[in-house]
Amino acid sequence: MSDDTIRLVTIGLIIRRRRRLLTILALVGALVGYGTSLVFPPRYTTSASVLLPGAWEERELLTQAEIATSSVVVDRAAATLGWTGVSGSELRDRVSAEAADGNIIKISGTADTPKRAQQLSDQVAQQFVAFAARIAGDSSDPEAATGPEALRKTVEETSRRITDLADAADPGQTVESVQGRAELAKLRTTLQEAMDKLDQADPAASQANLVVMGPAARPTGEAPPTRTQLIVGGALLFFLLSVIGHLAAARASRRLRTEPEIAAALGSALLGTVDVPGERPAHRPEDHGPRARLRLLLGVDIRWDVPTPQASGDVAGRQIRYRRVCARIRDQLSAPRLLLAVVPDGDGIARRAAEQLAAEAESDPLLRVVEVSVSQPMVPDRDNESGVLVVVSAGSWTAEELAGIAEACADAGHEVVGTVVAGPVQARPTRSAGHAPDGAAPPIAVGVDTRGGSG
């Protein structure tokens, strides 16, 4: 796994073989999300819109949005609302404003109830309009303040003077008198249009005419993240972290998976590989403690990162492989001798393979199966055994663990004759015609001359 590319099939394998653990962790994440929603109460958000008549540039609209959330406006809104324990500085974190299309400033307020969110948005919008009108009415330049008004009075006086001249003109119907009165009326109209355009172009007049476009709508739902979003997000987060943790652990795994690596770690020759029909290992009496029950509950009593067992031949085909391994063991020995079959404790596949090898070598000499702890390997002292045969399964142990078993064998005075690697397979039905069932063929003893092939 450490050298393989992470593929979707790997993630699917994790979900299929660790679905119970992933489900429990997802439920834990959902509970964490629910607890977070209790710590952070729900929030409600609504918006009020303010229209800015006239022509405005983009930077001017951004300036107005900043004014709408300024401390002056928000502090006045807080004073008007009079909420107990809520200051203007706290409200500033709950108020936002943005410039929308059509010269509209959208003011949003967030509170712990829908009613308060509506009141906050409306009050900030009203205070913003009032503050903008006050800014438009104040001016530090006397000439800028009196100039337009003086011009307006002059235009009004001129318009009255034009009316008087028109009345005093020749009331006759001559061409000259009619043309004169028409010119005076046209001049009066032109002056009035000029004053109207001056009023429209006056920024103070435009800013003073900000309009609140109705009250803010009362919110009907919570502002994100809602309680449901927190619960779903917590479950999804824990699920993803669990999958990532499985992938990271598989990447960092140092378990040996190939036969040459296992043989090199034990410092012995590889005598072959055997197949063990895959099945769920039976739980031994010592496996019924609290930790074992917890592992069974979580579904982690079986490793997920082992490949799916490949379909093997029938019983007769598997038995041939065991015979060939026994033949290779015979070739390694100069005379028939008793061997000690060492199996790592907890390696159920290797234990079943060693027992099958011992059954195949049921006549003298014998294979005596011994399980050795990997954490503290201790091999029985040499008695009448003439060597050790190590039987392990692929992908279960690291090089350091296997080297520890080899050292324990050497410390007990045993010579490691060879290594047999066992792998799980999917069993097939027994061959029907012309083939003996399992156990029907005569067993082959280790060290006894046989014509069986060694291939």
CSV table of C-alpha atoms in Angstrom, one decimal:
chain,number,residue,atom,x,y,z
A,1,MET,CA,0.0,0.0,0.0
A,2,SER,CA,2.9,2.4,0.7
A,3,ASP,CA,4.0,2.3,-2.9
A,4,ASP,CA,0.6,2.1,-4.6
A,5,THR,CA,-1.3,5.0,-5.9
A,6,ILE,CA,-4.4,5.8,-3.9
A,7,ARG,CA,-7.4,4.9,-6.1
A,8,LEU,CA,-11.1,4.9,-5.7
A,9,VAL,CA,-11.1,1.2,-5.2
A,10,THR,CA,-8.9,1.7,-2.1
A,11,ILE,CA,-11.4,4.1,-0.6
A,12,GLY,CA,-14.2,1.7,-1.5
A,13,LEU,CA,-12.3,-1.0,0.3
A,14,ILE,CA,-12.0,1.1,3.4
A,15,ILE,CA,-15.7,2.0,3.4
A,16,ARG,CA,-16.7,-1.7,2.9
A,17,ARG,CA,-14.4,-3.2,5.5
A,18,ARG,CA,-14.5,-0.4,8.1
A,19,ARG,CA,-18.1,0.7,7.6
A,20,ARG,CA,-19.0,0.0,11.3
A,21,LEU,CA,-16.1,2.1,12.5
A,22,LEU,CA,-16.8,4.9,10.0
A,23,THR,CA,-20.4,4.9,11.0
A,24,ILE,CA,-19.6,5.2,14.7
A,25,LEU,CA,-17.1,8.0,14.0
A,26,ALA,CA,-19.6,9.8,11.8
A,27,LEU,CA,-22.2,9.7,14.7
A,28,VAL,CA,-19.5,11.1,17.0
A,29,GLY,CA,-18.9,13.9,14.6
A,30,ALA,CA,-22.6,14.6,14.4
A,31,LEU,CA,-22.7,14.8,18.2
A,32,VAL,CA,-19.8,17.2,18.2
A,33,GLY,CA,-21.6,19.4,15.6
A,34,TYR,CA,-24.7,19.4,17.7
A,35,GLY,CA,-22.7,20.4,20.8
A,36,THR,CA,-21.1,23.2,18.8
A,37,SER,CA,-24.6,24.5,17.8
A,38,LEU,CA,-25.5,24.7,21.5
A,39,VAL,CA,-22.4,26.7,22.3
A,40,PHE,CA,-23.0,29.1,19.4
A,41,PRO,CA,-26.8,30.1,19.4
A,42,PRO,CA,-28.6,30.5,16.1
A,43,ARG,CA,-28.3,33.8,14.2
A,44,TYR,CA,-30.8,35.5,11.9
A,45,THR,CA,-29.9,38.0,9.2
A,46,THR,CA,-32.0,40.4,7.2
A,47,SER,CA,-31.4,43.5,5.0
A,48,ALA,CA,-32.8,47.0,4.5
A,49,SER,CA,-32.2,48.9,1.2
A,50,VAL,CA,-31.4,52.6,0.9
A,51,LEU,CA,-31.8,54.3,-2.5
A,52,LEU,CA,-29.4,57.1,-3.5
A,53,PRO,CA,-31.1,59.3,-6.2
A,54,GLY,CA,-29.0,61.0,-8.8
A,55,ALA,CA,-25.8,60.0,-10.5
A,56,TRP,CA,-23.2,58.3,-8.3
A,57,GLU,CA,-19.7,57.0,-9.1
A,58,GLU,CA,-18.7,53.6,-7.9
A,59,ARG,CA,-16.2,55.0,-5.4
A,60,GLU,CA,-18.8,57.3,-4.0
A,61,LEU,CA,-21.2,54.3,-3.4
A,62,LEU,CA,-18.4,52.5,-1.6
A,63,THR,CA,-17.9,55.6,0.6
A,64,GLN,CA,-21.6,55.6,1.4
A,65,ALA,CA,-21.4,51.9,2.3
A,66,GLU,CA,-18.5,52.7,4.7
A,67,ILE,CA,-20.5,55.5,6.3
A,68,ALA,CA,-23.5,53.2,6.8
A,69,THR,CA,-21.4,50.9,9.0
A,70,SER,CA,-19.4,53.7,10.7
A,71,SER,CA,-19.3,54.0,14.5
A,72,VAL,CA,-21.4,57.2,14.5
A,73,VAL,CA,-24.3,55.5,12.7
A,74,VAL,CA,-24.1,52.2,14.6
A,75,ASP,CA,-23.8,53.9,18.0
A,76,ARG,CA,-26.8,56.1,17.3
A,77,ALA,CA,-28.8,53.0,16.3
A,78,ALA,CA,-27.7,51.2,19.5
A,79,ALA,CA,-28.8,54.1,21.6
A,80,THR,CA,-32.1,54.2,19.9
A,81,LEU,CA,-32.7,50.4,20.2
A,82,GLY,CA,-31.6,50.4,23.9
A,83,TRP,CA,-30.9,46.7,24.1
A,84,THR,CA,-29.7,45.7,27.5
A,85,GLY,CA,-26.1,44.6,27.5
A,86,VAL,CA,-25.5,45.3,23.8
A,87,SER,CA,-23.2,48.2,23.0
A,88,GLY,CA,-22.4,50.0,19.8
A,89,SER,CA,-19.1,48.2,19.4
A,90,GLU,CA,-20.8,44.8,19.6
A,91,LEU,CA,-23.4,45.8,17.0
A,92,ARG,CA,-20.6,46.9,14.6
A,93,ASP,CA,-19.7,43.2,14.3
A,94,ARG,CA,-23.3,42.4,13.4
A,95,VAL,CA,-23.8,45.1,10.8
A,96,SER,CA,-22.6,45.1,7.2
A,97,ALA,CA,-23.3,47.2,4.1
A,98,GLU,CA,-22.6,46.7,0.4
A,99,ALA,CA,-23.3,48.7,-2.7
A,100,ALA,CA,-25.7,47.0,-5.0
A,101,ASP,CA,-26.8,47.8,-8.6
A,102,GLY,CA,-29.1,50.7,-9.1
A,103,ASN,CA,-27.5,53.1,-6.6
A,104,ILE,CA,-28.7,51.0,-3.7
A,105,ILE,CA,-26.9,50.5,-0.4
A,106,LYS,CA,-27.9,47.2,1.2
A,107,ILE,CA,-27.6,47.2,5.0
A,108,SER,CA,-27.6,43.8,6.7
A,109,GLY,CA,-28.1,43.2,10.4
A,110,THR,CA,-27.6,39.9,12.4
A,111,ALA,CA,-29.2,39.2,15.8
A,112,ASP,CA,-30.2,36.2,17.9
A,113,THR,CA,-33.9,36.6,17.0
A,114,PRO,CA,-35.8,37.4,13.8
A,115,LYS,CA,-37.4,40.4,15.4
A,116,ARG,CA,-34.2,41.9,16.6
A,117,ALA,CA,-32.5,41.3,13.2
A,118,GLN,CA,-35.3,43.3,11.5
A,119,GLN,CA,-35.2,46.1,14.1
A,120,LEU,CA,-31.4,46.4,13.8
A,121,SER,CA,-31.4,46.6,10.0
A,122,ASP,CA,-34.3,49.2,9.9
A,123,GLN,CA,-32.7,51.3,12.6
A,124,VAL,CA,-29.3,51.4,11.0
A,125,ALA,CA,-30.8,52.3,7.7
A,126,GLN,CA,-32.8,55.2,9.3
A,127,GLN,CA,-29.8,56.5,11.1
A,128,PHE,CA,-27.7,56.3,8.0
A,129,VAL,CA,-30.2,58.4,6.0
A,130,ALA,CA,-30.4,60.9,8.9
A,131,PHE,CA,-26.6,61.2,9.1
A,132,ALA,CA,-26.3,61.6,5.4
A,133,ALA,CA,-28.8,64.4,5.4
A,134,ARG,CA,-27.0,66.1,8.2
A,135,ILE,CA,-23.7,65.9,6.3
A,136,ALA,CA,-25.4,67.3,3.2
A,137,GLY,CA,-26.8,70.2,5.2
A,138,ASP,CA,-23.5,71.2,6.8
A,139,SER,CA,-20.7,73.0,4.9
A,140,SER,CA,-17.6,74.7,6.0
A,141,ASP,CA,-17.4,76.9,2.9
A,142,PRO,CA,-19.7,80.0,3.2
A,143,GLU,CA,-19.4,80.8,-0.5
A,144,ALA,CA,-20.3,77.2,-1.4
A,145,ALA,CA,-23.3,77.4,0.8
A,146,THR,CA,-24.6,80.9,-0.2
A,147,GLY,CA,-23.6,80.8,-3.9
A,148,PRO,CA,-26.4,78.6,-5.2
A,149,GLU,CA,-29.0,80.3,-3.1
A,150,ALA,CA,-27.9,83.8,-4.3
A,151,LEU,CA,-28.0,82.6,-7.9
A,152,ARG,CA,-31.5,81.2,-7.4
A,153,LYS,CA,-32.7,84.5,-6.1
A,154,THR,CA,-31.1,86.3,-9.0
A,155,VAL,CA,-32.9,84.0,-11.5
A,156,GLU,CA,-36.2,84.5,-9.8
A,157,GLU,CA,-35.8,88.3,-9.9
A,158,THR,CA,-34.8,88.1,-13.6
A,159,SER,CA,-37.9,86.0,-14.3
A,160,ARG,CA,-40.1,88.5,-12.7
A,161,ARG,CA,-38.5,91.3,-14.6
A,162,ILE,CA,-39.0,89.4,-17.9
A,163,THR,CA,-42.7,89.1,-17.0
A,164,ASP,CA,-43.0,92.8,-16.3
A,165,LEU,CA,-41.3,93.6,-19.6
A,166,ALA,CA,-43.6,91.2,-21.4
A,167,ASP,CA,-46.6,92.9,-19.9
A,168,ALA,CA,-45.3,96.4,-20.7
A,169,ALA,CA,-44.6,95.5,-24.3
A,170,ASP,CA,-46.8,96.7,-27.2
A,171,PRO,CA,-50.0,94.7,-26.6
A,172,GLY,CA,-50.8,94.9,-30.3
A,173,GLN,CA,-50.8,92.0,-32.7
A,174,THR,CA,-48.0,93.2,-34.9
A,175,VAL,CA,-45.3,90.9,-35.9
A,176,GLU,CA,-42.7,92.7,-33.9
A,177,SER,CA,-44.7,92.6,-30.7
A,178,VAL,CA,-45.6,89.0,-31.0
A,179,GLN,CA,-41.9,88.1,-31.6
A,180,GLY,CA,-40.8,90.1,-28.6
A,181,ARG,CA,-43.2,88.5,-26.2
A,182,ALA,CA,-42.3,85.0,-27.6
A,183,GLU,CA,-38.6,85.7,-27.1
A,184,LEU,CA,-39.2,86.9,-23.5
A,185,ALA,CA,-41.3,83.7,-22.7
A,186,LYS,CA,-38.5,81.5,-24.2
A,187,LEU,CA,-35.9,83.3,-22.1
A,188,ARG,CA,-38.0,82.7,-18.9
A,189,THR,CA,-38.4,79.0,-19.7
A,190,THR,CA,-34.7,78.6,-20.4
A,191,LEU,CA,-33.8,80.2,-17.0
A,192,GLN,CA,-36.3,77.9,-15.2
A,193,GLU,CA,-34.8,74.8,-16.9
A,194,ALA,CA,-31.3,75.9,-15.9
A,195,MET,CA,-32.3,76.2,-12.3
A,196,ASP,CA,-33.9,72.8,-12.4
A,197,LYS,CA,-30.7,71.3,-13.8
A,198,LEU,CA,-28.7,73.1,-11.1
A,199,ASP,CA,-30.9,71.6,-8.4
A,200,GLN,CA,-30.4,68.1,-9.8
A,201,ALA,CA,-26.7,68.5,-10.1
A,202,ASP,CA,-26.3,69.8,-6.5
A,203,PRO,CA,-24.8,66.9,-4.5
A,204,ALA,CA,-26.1,68.3,-1.3
A,205,ALA,CA,-29.6,68.1,-2.6
A,206,SER,CA,-29.1,64.5,-3.9
A,207,GLN,CA,-27.6,63.3,-0.6
A,208,ALA,CA,-30.3,64.9,1.4
A,209,ASN,CA,-32.9,62.9,-0.6
A,210,LEU,CA,-31.8,59.3,0.4
A,211,VAL,CA,-34.8,57.0,0.7
A,212,VAL,CA,-35.2,53.9,2.7
A,213,MET,CA,-37.0,51.4,0.4
A,214,GLY,CA,-39.4,50.0,3.0
A,215,PRO,CA,-38.8,48.0,6.2
A,216,ALA,CA,-36.5,45.0,6.3
A,217,ALA,CA,-38.2,41.6,5.9
A,218,ARG,CA,-38.4,39.5,9.0
A,219,PRO,CA,-36.1,36.4,8.5
A,220,THR,CA,-37.8,33.0,8.4
A,221,GLY,CA,-34.6,30.9,8.7
A,222,GLU,CA,-31.3,30.8,10.6
A,223,ALA,CA,-28.2,32.4,9.1
A,224,PRO,CA,-25.5,29.8,8.2
A,225,PRO,CA,-24.1,27.8,9.7
A,226,THR,CA,-27.4,26.4,11.0
A,227,ARG,CA,-27.7,23.6,13.5
A,228,THR,CA,-28.4,21.1,10.7
A,229,GLN,CA,-25.4,22.3,8.8
A,230,LEU,CA,-23.2,21.9,11.9
A,231,ILE,CA,-24.4,18.4,12.5
A,232,VAL,CA,-24.0,17.3,8.9
A,233,GLY,CA,-20.6,19.0,8.7
A,234,GLY,CA,-19.4,17.4,11.8
A,235,ALA,CA,-20.4,13.9,10.6
A,236,LEU,CA,-18.8,14.5,7.2
A,237,LEU,CA,-15.6,15.9,8.7
A,238,PHE,CA,-15.1,12.9,11.0
A,239,PHE,CA,-15.9,10.5,8.2
A,240,LEU,CA,-13.3,12.2,5.9
A,241,LEU,CA,-10.7,12.4,8.6
A,242,SER,CA,-11.2,8.7,9.3
A,243,VAL,CA,-10.7,7.7,5.7
A,244,ILE,CA,-7.7,10.0,5.4
A,245,GLY,CA,-6.3,8.4,8.6
A,246,HIS,CA,-6.7,4.9,7.2
A,247,LEU,CA,-4.9,6.0,4.0
A,248,ALA,CA,-2.1,7.7,6.0
A,249,ALA,CA,-1.7,4.6,8.2
A,250,ALA,CA,-1.5,2.4,5.1
A,251,ARG,CA,1.1,4.7,3.5
A,252,ALA,CA,3.2,4.7,6.6
A,253,SER,CA,2.9,0.9,7.1
A,254,ARG,CA,6.2,-0.9,7.0
A,255,ARG,CA,4.7,-4.4,6.9
A,256,LEU,CA,6.5,-6.7,4.4
A,257,ARG,CA,4.3,-7.9,1.6
A,258,THR,CA,6.6,-9.8,-0.8
A,259,GLU,CA,8.2,-13.2,-0.3
A,260,PRO,CA,11.8,-12.1,-0.9
A,261,GLU,CA,11.5,-9.3,1.6
A,262,ILE,CA,10.1,-11.7,4.3
A,263,ALA,CA,12.9,-14.2,3.6
A,264,ALA,CA,15.6,-11.6,3.8
A,265,ALA,CA,14.2,-10.2,7.1
A,266,LEU,CA,14.4,-13.8,8.6
A,267,GLY,CA,17.8,-14.4,7.0
A,268,SER,CA,16.7,-17.8,5.5
A,269,ALA,CA,15.8,-19.3,2.2
A,270,LEU,CA,12.2,-19.1,0.9
A,271,LEU,CA,10.8,-22.6,0.6
A,272,GLY,CA,7.6,-21.6,-1.1
A,273,THR,CA,4.1,-20.2,-0.6
A,274,VAL,CA,1.0,-22.0,0.4
A,275,ASP,CA,-2.7,-21.1,0.2
A,276,VAL,CA,-5.1,-21.0,3.1
A,277,PRO,CA,-8.9,-20.9,2.4
A,278,GLY,CA,-10.0,-17.5,3.7
A,279,GLU,CA,-12.5,-17.4,6.6
A,280,ARG,CA,-13.1,-15.2,9.6
A,281,PRO,CA,-10.7,-16.3,12.3
A,282,ALA,CA,-12.3,-18.0,15.3
A,283,HIS,CA,-11.9,-16.1,18.6
A,284,ARG,CA,-9.9,-17.9,21.1
A,285,PRO,CA,-10.8,-17.8,24.9
A,286,GLU,CA,-8.1,-15.2,25.6
A,287,ASP,CA,-9.6,-12.9,22.9
A,288,HIS,CA,-12.8,-12.2,25.0
A,289,GLY,CA,-11.4,-9.4,27.1
A,290,PRO,CA,-12.7,-5.8,27.0
A,291,ARG,CA,-10.3,-4.7,24.3
A,292,ALA,CA,-11.2,-7.7,22.1
A,293,ARG,CA,-14.9,-7.0,22.5
A,294,LEU,CA,-14.3,-3.3,21.6
A,295,ARG,CA,-12.4,-4.3,18.5
A,296,LEU,CA,-15.2,-6.6,17.5
A,297,LEU,CA,-17.8,-3.9,18.1
A,298,LEU,CA,-15.8,-1.4,16.0
A,299,GLY,CA,-15.2,-4.0,13.3
A,300,VAL,CA,-11.4,-3.6,13.4
A,301,ASP,CA,-10.6,-7.2,14.4
A,302,ILE,CA,-9.8,-7.9,10.8
A,303,ARG,CA,-7.4,-5.8,8.8
A,304,TRP,CA,-8.8,-3.8,5.9
A,305,ASP,CA,-5.6,-3.3,3.8
A,306,VAL,CA,-5.0,-6.9,2.9
A,307,PRO,CA,-6.0,-7.5,-0.7
A,308,THR,CA,-9.1,-9.5,-1.5
A,309,PRO,CA,-8.2,-13.2,-1.6
A,310,GLN,CA,-7.8,-14.5,-5.1
A,311,ALA,CA,-9.7,-17.6,-6.2
A,312,SER,CA,-7.6,-20.7,-5.8
A,313,GLY,CA,-7.8,-24.2,-7.2
A,314,ASP,CA,-9.7,-26.9,-5.4
A,315,VAL,CA,-8.6,-28.9,-2.4
A,316,ALA,CA,-6.4,-31.2,-4.4
A,317,GLY,CA,-4.6,-28.3,-6.0
A,318,ARG,CA,-3.8,-26.7,-2.6
A,319,GLN,CA,-2.6,-30.0,-1.3
A,320,ILE,CA,-0.1,-30.3,-4.1
A,321,ARG,CA,1.5,-27.0,-3.0
A,322,TYR,CA,1.9,-28.3,0.5
A,323,ARG,CA,3.5,-31.4,-0.8
A,324,ARG,CA,6.0,-29.4,-2.8
A,325,VAL,CA,6.9,-27.3,0.2
A,326,CYS,CA,7.5,-30.5,2.2
A,327,ALA,CA,9.7,-31.8,-0.6
A,328,ARG,CA,11.8,-28.6,-0.5
A,329,ILE,CA,12.1,-29.0,3.3
A,330,ARG,CA,13.4,-32.5,2.7
A,331,ASP,CA,16.0,-31.1,0.2
A,332,GLN,CA,17.2,-28.7,2.8
A,333,LEU,CA,17.9,-31.4,5.3
A,334,SER,CA,20.8,-33.9,5.1
A,335,ALA,CA,18.8,-36.5,7.2
A,336,PRO,CA,15.3,-36.9,8.5
A,337,ARG,CA,15.0,-34.5,11.5
A,338,LEU,CA,12.3,-33.0,13.8
A,339,LEU,CA,11.6,-29.4,13.0
A,340,LEU,CA,10.0,-26.7,15.0
A,341,ALA,CA,7.4,-24.7,13.0
A,342,VAL,CA,7.4,-21.2,14.5
A,343,VAL,CA,4.4,-19.0,13.9
A,344,PRO,CA,3.9,-15.4,15.1
A,345,ASP,CA,1.3,-15.2,17.8
A,346,GLY,CA,-2.0,-13.8,16.3
A,347,ASP,CA,-1.2,-14.8,12.7
A,348,GLY,CA,-4.2,-17.1,12.2
A,349,ILE,CA,-3.4,-17.7,8.5
A,350,ALA,CA,0.1,-18.8,9.2
A,351,ARG,CA,-1.0,-21.0,12.1
A,352,ARG,CA,-3.5,-22.8,9.9
A,353,ALA,CA,-0.8,-23.2,7.2
A,354,ALA,CA,1.6,-24.7,9.7
A,355,GLU,CA,-1.0,-27.1,11.0
A,356,GLN,CA,-1.7,-28.2,7.5
A,357,LEU,CA,2.1,-28.7,6.9
A,358,ALA,CA,2.3,-30.7,10.1
A,359,ALA,CA,-0.6,-32.9,8.9
A,360,GLU,CA,1.1,-33.5,5.6
A,361,ALA,CA,4.3,-34.6,7.5
A,362,GLU,CA,2.4,-36.8,10.0
A,363,SER,CA,5.0,-39.6,9.9
A,364,ASP,CA,8.4,-39.3,11.4
A,365,PRO,CA,10.0,-36.8,11.3
A,366,LEU,CA,7.3,-34.4,12.6
A,367,LEU,CA,6.7,-30.7,12.5
A,368,ARG,CA,5.9,-29.3,16.0
A,369,VAL,CA,3.9,-26.0,15.8
A,370,VAL,CA,4.8,-23.3,18.3
A,371,GLU,CA,3.4,-19.8,18.5
A,372,VAL,CA,5.8,-17.0,19.5
A,373,SER,CA,5.0,-13.6,20.7
A,374,VAL,CA,6.2,-10.9,18.3
A,375,SER,CA,6.6,-8.1,21.0
A,376,GLN,CA,8.7,-10.4,23.2
A,377,PRO,CA,9.7,-13.4,21.1
A,378,MET,CA,10.7,-16.4,23.1
A,379,VAL,CA,11.4,-19.7,21.3
A,380,PRO,CA,11.7,-23.0,23.3
A,381,ASP,CA,15.2,-24.2,23.9
A,382,ARG,CA,16.6,-26.8,21.6
A,383,ASP,CA,15.6,-30.3,22.7
A,384,ASN,CA,15.5,-32.9,20.0
A,385,GLU,CA,14.6,-30.5,17.2
A,386,SER,CA,17.1,-30.0,14.5
A,387,GLY,CA,16.0,-26.6,13.2
A,388,VAL,CA,13.2,-24.1,12.8
A,389,LEU,CA,10.7,-23.6,9.9
A,390,VAL,CA,9.2,-20.1,10.1
A,391,VAL,CA,5.7,-19.8,8.7
A,392,VAL,CA,4.2,-16.3,8.3
A,393,SER,CA,1.5,-14.5,6.3
A,394,ALA,CA,2.4,-11.7,3.9
A,395,GLY,CA,1.6,-8.1,4.8
A,396,SER,CA,1.3,-8.8,8.6
A,397,TRP,CA,4.7,-8.1,10.1
A,398,THR,CA,7.5,-5.6,9.7
A,399,ALA,CA,11.2,-6.4,9.1
A,400,GLU,CA,12.1,-5.5,12.7
A,401,GLU,CA,9.5,-8.0,14.1
A,402,LEU,CA,10.6,-10.8,11.8
A,403,ALA,CA,14.2,-10.1,12.7
A,404,GLY,CA,13.3,-10.3,16.3
A,405,ILE,CA,11.9,-13.8,15.8
A,406,ALA,CA,15.0,-14.9,13.9
A,407,GLU,CA,17.2,-13.6,16.8
A,408,ALA,CA,15.0,-15.5,19.3
A,409,CYS,CA,15.5,-18.7,17.3
A,410,ALA,CA,19.3,-18.2,17.2
A,411,ASP,CA,19.3,-17.4,20.9
A,412,ALA,CA,17.6,-20.7,21.6
A,413,GLY,CA,20.2,-22.6,19.5
A,414,HIS,CA,17.9,-23.3,16.5
A,415,GLU,CA,18.9,-23.0,12.9
A,416,VAL,CA,16.3,-21.4,10.6
A,417,VAL,CA,16.0,-24.0,7.9
A,418,GLY,CA,13.6,-21.9,5.7
A,419,THR,CA,10.6,-19.7,5.5
A,420,VAL,CA,7.1,-20.5,4.2
A,421,VAL,CA,4.7,-17.6,3.3
A,422,ALA,CA,1.0,-18.3,3.6
A,423,GLY,CA,-1.7,-16.3,1.8
A,424,PRO,CA,-5.5,-16.4,2.1
A,425,VAL,CA,-7.5,-17.5,-1.0
A,426,GLN,CA,-11.2,-18.0,-1.8
A,427,ALA,CA,-11.9,-21.7,-1.6
A,428,ARG,CA,-13.6,-23.5,-4.5
A,429,PRO,CA,-15.6,-26.7,-4.4
A,430,THR,CA,-13.7,-30.0,-4.5
A,431,ARG,CA,-13.0,-31.4,-8.0
A,432,SER,CA,-15.6,-34.0,-8.9
A,433,ALA,CA,-14.1,-36.7,-11.1
A,434,GLY,CA,-10.8,-38.4,-10.7
A,435,HIS,CA,-9.4,-36.4,-7.9
A,436,ALA,CA,-9.1,-37.3,-4.3
A,437,PRO,CA,-10.7,-35.1,-1.6
A,438,ASP,CA,-8.8,-33.3,1.0
A,439,GLY,CA,-6.8,-35.7,3.2
A,440,ALA,CA,-7.4,-38.7,0.9
A,441,ALA,CA,-3.9,-38.6,-0.6
A,442,PRO,CA,-1.1,-40.3,1.4
A,443,PRO,CA,0.8,-37.8,3.6
A,444,ILE,CA,4.4,-37.0,2.8
A,445,ALA,CA,6.8,-37.0,5.7
A,446,VAL,CA,9.6,-34.5,5.9
A,447,GLY,CA,12.9,-36.2,5.1
A,448,VAL,CA,11.3,-39.3,3.5
A,449,ASP,CA,12.3,-39.9,-0.1
A,450,THR,CA,9.4,-39.0,-2.4
A,451,ARG,CA,8.9,-38.7,-6.1
A,452,GLY,CA,6.7,-35.6,-5.8
A,453,GLY,CA,7.9,-32.7,-7.7
A,454,SER,CA,9.6,-29.7,-6.1
A,455,GLY,CA,8.3,-27.1,-8.6
